[in-house]
PDB file of C-alpha atoms in Angstrom:
ATOM      1  CA  UNK A   1     -14.572  -9.870  -6.261  1.00  0.00           C
ATOM      2  CA  UNK A   2     -15.093  -9.760  -2.517  1.00  0.00           C
ATOM      3  CA  UNK A   3     -12.732  -8.251   0.043  1.00  0.00           C
ATOM      4  CA  UNK A   4     -12.270 -11.654   1.697  1.00  0.00           C
ATOM      5  CA  UNK A   5      -8.608 -12.571   1.623  1.00  0.00           C
ATOM      6  CA  UNK A   6      -6.831  -9.289   0.886  1.00  0.00           C
ATOM      7  CA  UNK A   7      -3.209  -9.804   1.922  1.00  0.00           C
ATOM      8  CA  UNK A   8      -0.306  -7.450   2.549  1.00  0.00           C
ATOM      9  CA  UNK A   9       3.234  -8.736   2.198  1.00  0.00           C
ATOM     10  CA  UNK A  10       6.329  -6.643   2.799  1.00  0.00           C
ATOM     11  CA  UNK A  11       9.909  -7.596   2.087  1.00  0.00           C
ATOM     12  CA  UNK A  12      13.190  -6.014   2.948  1.00  0.00           C
ATOM     13  CA  UNK A  13      15.721  -4.860   0.391  1.00  0.00           C
ATOM     14  CA  UNK A  14      17.863  -7.995   0.800  1.00  0.00           C
ATOM     15  CA  UNK A  15      15.012 -10.523   0.483  1.00  0.00           C
ATOM     16  CA  UNK A  16      14.707 -12.287  -2.864  1.00  0.00           C
ATOM     17  CA  UNK A  17      10.946 -12.898  -2.608  1.00  0.00           C
ATOM     18  CA  UNK A  18       7.995 -11.802  -0.524  1.00  0.00           C
ATOM     19  CA  UNK A  19       7.309 -13.941   2.555  1.00  0.00           C
ATOM     20  CA  UNK A  20       4.965 -16.898   2.204  1.00  0.00           C
ATOM     21  CA  UNK A  21       2.737 -15.600   5.020  1.00  0.00           C
ATOM     22  CA  UNK A  22       0.845 -12.290   4.992  1.00  0.00           C
ATOM     23  CA  UNK A  23       1.975  -9.583   7.406  1.00  0.00           C
ATOM     24  CA  UNK A  24      -1.376  -9.180   9.226  1.00  0.00           C
ATOM     25  CA  UNK A  25      -5.044  -9.498   8.295  1.00  0.00           C
ATOM     26  CA  UNK A  26      -6.260  -6.143   7.001  1.00  0.00           C
ATOM     27  CA  UNK A  27      -9.793  -4.785   6.678  1.00  0.00           C
ATOM     28  CA  UNK A  28      -9.412  -3.584   3.089  1.00  0.00           C
ATOM     29  CA  UNK A  29      -7.083  -2.020   0.570  1.00  0.00           C
ATOM     30  CA  UNK A  30      -6.957   1.626  -0.521  1.00  0.00           C
ATOM     31  CA  UNK A  31      -7.215   2.894  -4.078  1.00  0.00           C
ATOM     32  CA  UNK A  32      -3.990   2.317  -5.994  1.00  0.00           C
ATOM     33  CA  UNK A  33      -3.876   5.783  -7.500  1.00  0.00           C
ATOM     34  CA  UNK A  34      -5.439   9.184  -7.748  1.00  0.00           C
ATOM     35  CA  UNK A  35      -5.976  11.612 -10.564  1.00  0.00           C
ATOM     36  CA  UNK A  36      -2.911  13.752 -11.121  1.00  0.00           C
ATOM     37  CA  UNK A  37      -3.165  17.489 -11.146  1.00  0.00           C
ATOM     38  CA  UNK A  38      -2.927  19.793 -14.106  1.00  0.00           C
ATOM     39  CA  UNK A  39      -0.316  22.318 -15.131  1.00  0.00           C
ATOM     40  CA  UNK A  40      -1.429  25.461 -16.892  1.00  0.00           C
ATOM     41  CA  UNK A  41       0.585  26.264 -20.035  1.00  0.00           C
ATOM     42  CA  UNK A  42      -1.557  29.075 -21.427  1.00  0.00           C
ATOM     43  CA  UNK A  43       0.219  31.661 -23.557  1.00  0.00           C
ATOM     44  CA  UNK A  44      -1.013  35.042 -24.739  1.00  0.00           C
ATOM     45  CA  UNK A  45      -1.811  33.439 -28.122  1.00  0.00           C
ATOM     46  CA  UNK A  46      -4.312  30.952 -26.658  1.00  0.00           C
ATOM     47  CA  UNK A  47      -8.001  31.947 -26.753  1.00  0.00           C
ATOM     48  CA  UNK A  48      -8.710  29.691 -23.710  1.00  0.00           C
ATOM     49  CA  UNK A  49      -6.587  28.370 -20.877  1.00  0.00           C
ATOM     50  CA  UNK A  50      -4.498  25.358 -21.893  1.00  0.00           C
ATOM     51  CA  UNK A  51      -3.442  22.565 -19.523  1.00  0.00           C
ATOM     52  CA  UNK A  52      -1.295  19.438 -19.570  1.00  0.00           C
ATOM     53  CA  UNK A  53      -1.516  16.601 -17.050  1.00  0.00           C
ATOM     54  CA  UNK A  54       0.815  16.664 -14.080  1.00  0.00           C
ATOM     55  CA  UNK A  55       2.495  13.572 -12.646  1.00  0.00           C
ATOM     56  CA  UNK A  56       0.237  10.763 -11.395  1.00  0.00           C
ATOM     57  CA  UNK A  57      -0.405  10.842  -7.650  1.00  0.00           C
ATOM     58  CA  UNK A  58      -0.280   7.597  -5.706  1.00  0.00           C
ATOM     59  CA  UNK A  59      -1.544   9.175  -2.507  1.00  0.00           C
ATOM     60  CA  UNK A  60      -1.048   7.585   0.882  1.00  0.00           C
ATOM     61  CA  UNK A  61      -1.745   3.886   1.158  1.00  0.00           C
ATOM     62  CA  UNK A  62      -3.389   3.168   4.524  1.00  0.00           C
ATOM     63  CA  UNK A  63      -4.456  -0.267   5.750  1.00  0.00           C
ATOM     64  CA  UNK A  64      -6.535  -0.851   8.895  1.00  0.00           C
ATOM     65  CA  UNK A  65      -5.914  -3.922  11.027  1.00  0.00           C
ATOM     66  CA  UNK A  66      -7.208  -5.173  14.377  1.00  0.00           C
ATOM     67  CA  UNK A  67      -5.107  -4.406  17.424  1.00  0.00           C
ATOM     68  CA  UNK A  68      -3.316  -7.200  19.213  1.00  0.00           C
ATOM     69  CA  UNK A  69       0.162  -7.222  20.676  1.00  0.00           C
ATOM     70  CA  UNK A  70       1.128  -9.845  18.091  1.00  0.00           C
ATOM     71  CA  UNK A  71      -0.195  -7.775  15.151  1.00  0.00           C
ATOM     72  CA  UNK A  72       1.466  -4.546  16.298  1.00  0.00           C
ATOM     73  CA  UNK A  73       4.776  -6.332  16.888  1.00  0.00           C
ATOM     74  CA  UNK A  74       4.659  -7.884  13.404  1.00  0.00           C
ATOM     75  CA  UNK A  75       3.909  -4.566  11.725  1.00  0.00           C
ATOM     76  CA  UNK A  76       6.517  -2.632  13.729  1.00  0.00           C
ATOM     77  CA  UNK A  77       9.235  -4.946  12.377  1.00  0.00           C
ATOM     78  CA  UNK A  78       8.744  -3.432   8.903  1.00  0.00           C
ATOM     79  CA  UNK A  79       8.427   0.155  10.173  1.00  0.00           C
ATOM     80  CA  UNK A  80      12.112   1.017  10.374  1.00  0.00           C
ATOM     81  CA  UNK A  81      12.114   4.165   8.212  1.00  0.00           C
ATOM     82  CA  UNK A  82      13.625   2.388   5.217  1.00  0.00           C
ATOM     83  CA  UNK A  83      11.889   1.787   1.900  1.00  0.00           C
ATOM     84  CA  UNK A  84      10.407  -1.675   1.484  1.00  0.00           C
ATOM     85  CA  UNK A  85       8.735  -3.466  -1.403  1.00  0.00           C
ATOM     86  CA  UNK A  86       5.019  -3.815  -0.639  1.00  0.00           C
ATOM     87  CA  UNK A  87       2.687  -6.294  -2.323  1.00  0.00           C
ATOM     88  CA  UNK A  88      -1.097  -6.165  -2.061  1.00  0.00           C
ATOM     89  CA  UNK A  89      -2.601  -9.519  -3.043  1.00  0.00           C
ATOM     90  CA  UNK A  90      -6.295  -9.471  -3.931  1.00  0.00           C
ATOM     91  CA  UNK A  91      -8.649 -12.447  -3.499  1.00  0.00           C
ATOM     92  CA  UNK A  92      -8.513 -13.304  -7.223  1.00  0.00           C
ATOM     93  CA  UNK A  93      -4.718 -13.665  -7.030  1.00  0.00           C
ATOM     94  CA  UNK A  94      -3.876 -10.419  -8.815  1.00  0.00           C
ATOM     95  CA  UNK A  95      -2.018  -7.694  -6.980  1.00  0.00           C
ATOM     96  CA  UNK A  96      -0.375  -4.314  -6.820  1.00  0.00           C
ATOM     97  CA  UNK A  97       3.308  -3.682  -6.148  1.00  0.00           C
ATOM     98  CA  UNK A  98       5.128  -0.562  -4.982  1.00  0.00           C
ATOM     99  CA  UNK A  99       7.991   0.617  -2.798  1.00  0.00           C
ATOM    100  CA  UNK A 100       7.331   2.702   0.270  1.00  0.00           C
ATOM    101  CA  UNK A 101       8.137   3.559   3.859  1.00  0.00           C
ATOM    102  CA  UNK A 102       5.865   2.152   6.578  1.00  0.00           C
ATOM    103  CA  UNK A 103       4.515   3.656   9.797  1.00  0.00           C
ATOM    104  CA  UNK A 104       1.985   2.238  12.241  1.00  0.00           C
ATOM    105  CA  UNK A 105      -0.099   3.466  15.159  1.00  0.00           C
ATOM    106  CA  UNK A 106      -3.157   2.642  17.249  1.00  0.00           C
ATOM    107  CA  UNK A 107      -6.279   4.477  16.135  1.00  0.00           C
ATOM    108  CA  UNK A 108      -8.663   6.249  18.483  1.00  0.00           C
ATOM    109  CA  UNK A 109     -10.465   4.025  20.964  1.00  0.00           C
ATOM    110  CA  UNK A 110     -14.114   4.391  21.953  1.00  0.00           C
ATOM    111  CA  UNK A 111     -16.598   2.595  24.173  1.00  0.00           C
ATOM    112  CA  UNK A 112     -18.016  -0.464  22.491  1.00  0.00           C
ATOM    113  CA  UNK A 113     -15.600  -0.308  19.568  1.00  0.00           C
ATOM    114  CA  UNK A 114     -12.855  -2.596  18.416  1.00  0.00           C
ATOM    115  CA  UNK A 115      -9.329  -1.313  18.854  1.00  0.00           C
ATOM    116  CA  UNK A 116      -7.810  -0.846  15.424  1.00  0.00           C
ATOM    117  CA  UNK A 117      -4.436   0.191  14.088  1.00  0.00           C
ATOM    118  CA  UNK A 118      -3.281   1.771  10.849  1.00  0.00           C
ATOM    119  CA  UNK A 119      -0.416   0.625   8.642  1.00  0.00           C
ATOM    120  CA  UNK A 120       0.443   3.818   6.777  1.00  0.00           C
ATOM    121  CA  UNK A 121       2.666   3.525   3.723  1.00  0.00           C
ATOM    122  CA  UNK A 122       4.031   6.364   1.633  1.00  0.00           C
ATOM    123  CA  UNK A 123       4.795   5.152  -1.903  1.00  0.00           C
ATOM    124  CA  UNK A 124       8.058   6.300  -3.469  1.00  0.00           C
ATOM    125  CA  UNK A 125       7.405   4.481  -6.748  1.00  0.00           C
ATOM    126  CA  UNK A 126       4.426   4.223  -9.044  1.00  0.00           C
ATOM    127  CA  UNK A 127       2.014   1.437  -8.089  1.00  0.00           C
ATOM    128  CA  UNK A 128       2.112  -1.345 -10.671  1.00  0.00           C
ATOM    129  CA  UNK A 129      -0.719  -3.838 -11.205  1.00  0.00           C
ATOM    130  CA  UNK A 130       0.380  -7.487 -11.336  1.00  0.00           C
ATOM    131  CA  UNK A 131      -1.356 -10.520 -12.823  1.00  0.00           C
ATOM    132  CA  UNK A 132      -2.049 -13.583 -10.669  1.00  0.00           C
ATOM    133  CA  UNK A 133       0.863 -15.379 -12.374  1.00  0.00           C
ATOM    134  CA  UNK A 134       3.220 -12.497 -11.573  1.00  0.00           C
ATOM    135  CA  UNK A 135       2.015 -12.319  -7.959  1.00  0.00           C
ATOM    136  CA  UNK A 136       2.551 -16.066  -7.475  1.00  0.00           C
ATOM    137  CA  UNK A 137       6.092 -15.757  -8.842  1.00  0.00           C
ATOM    138  CA  UNK A 138       6.891 -12.956  -6.370  1.00  0.00           C
ATOM    139  CA  UNK A 139       5.939 -14.974  -3.261  1.00  0.00           C
ATOM    140  CA  UNK A 140       8.240 -17.502  -1.614  1.00  0.00           C
ATOM    141  CA  UNK A 141       6.927 -21.055  -1.590  1.00  0.00           C
ATOM    142  CA  UNK A 142       8.845 -22.234   1.490  1.00  0.00           C
TER     143      UNK A 142
END
């Protein structure tokens, strides 16, 4: 699967479905999880240290997009410090769904480089993989 066609859609709490159009074109998608930590539960009866897994860690979900006034304006509309449902749609039609709060900013600028921005999302729910059928059902058709 190539990265061509990765889409980010964000809906508000009152919207029934995700918008038909993507938010902005992004340059990639981050990993949808990280290894959780471990919790030591060793007792004096154990000959070696004993651990159990800690909660899964979603990590930050950062997306890079090209700067334009239009792109920044579009992204800022979803960055209102309230949790939103966020859908990543991959080129094969599958996706990942989570709830999170969005922030955006312009990245550093250098000579000869493109001006880029970051859409930073902080997940408040576990990221759930979705089949292409489920993703299609989540997106508005009109």
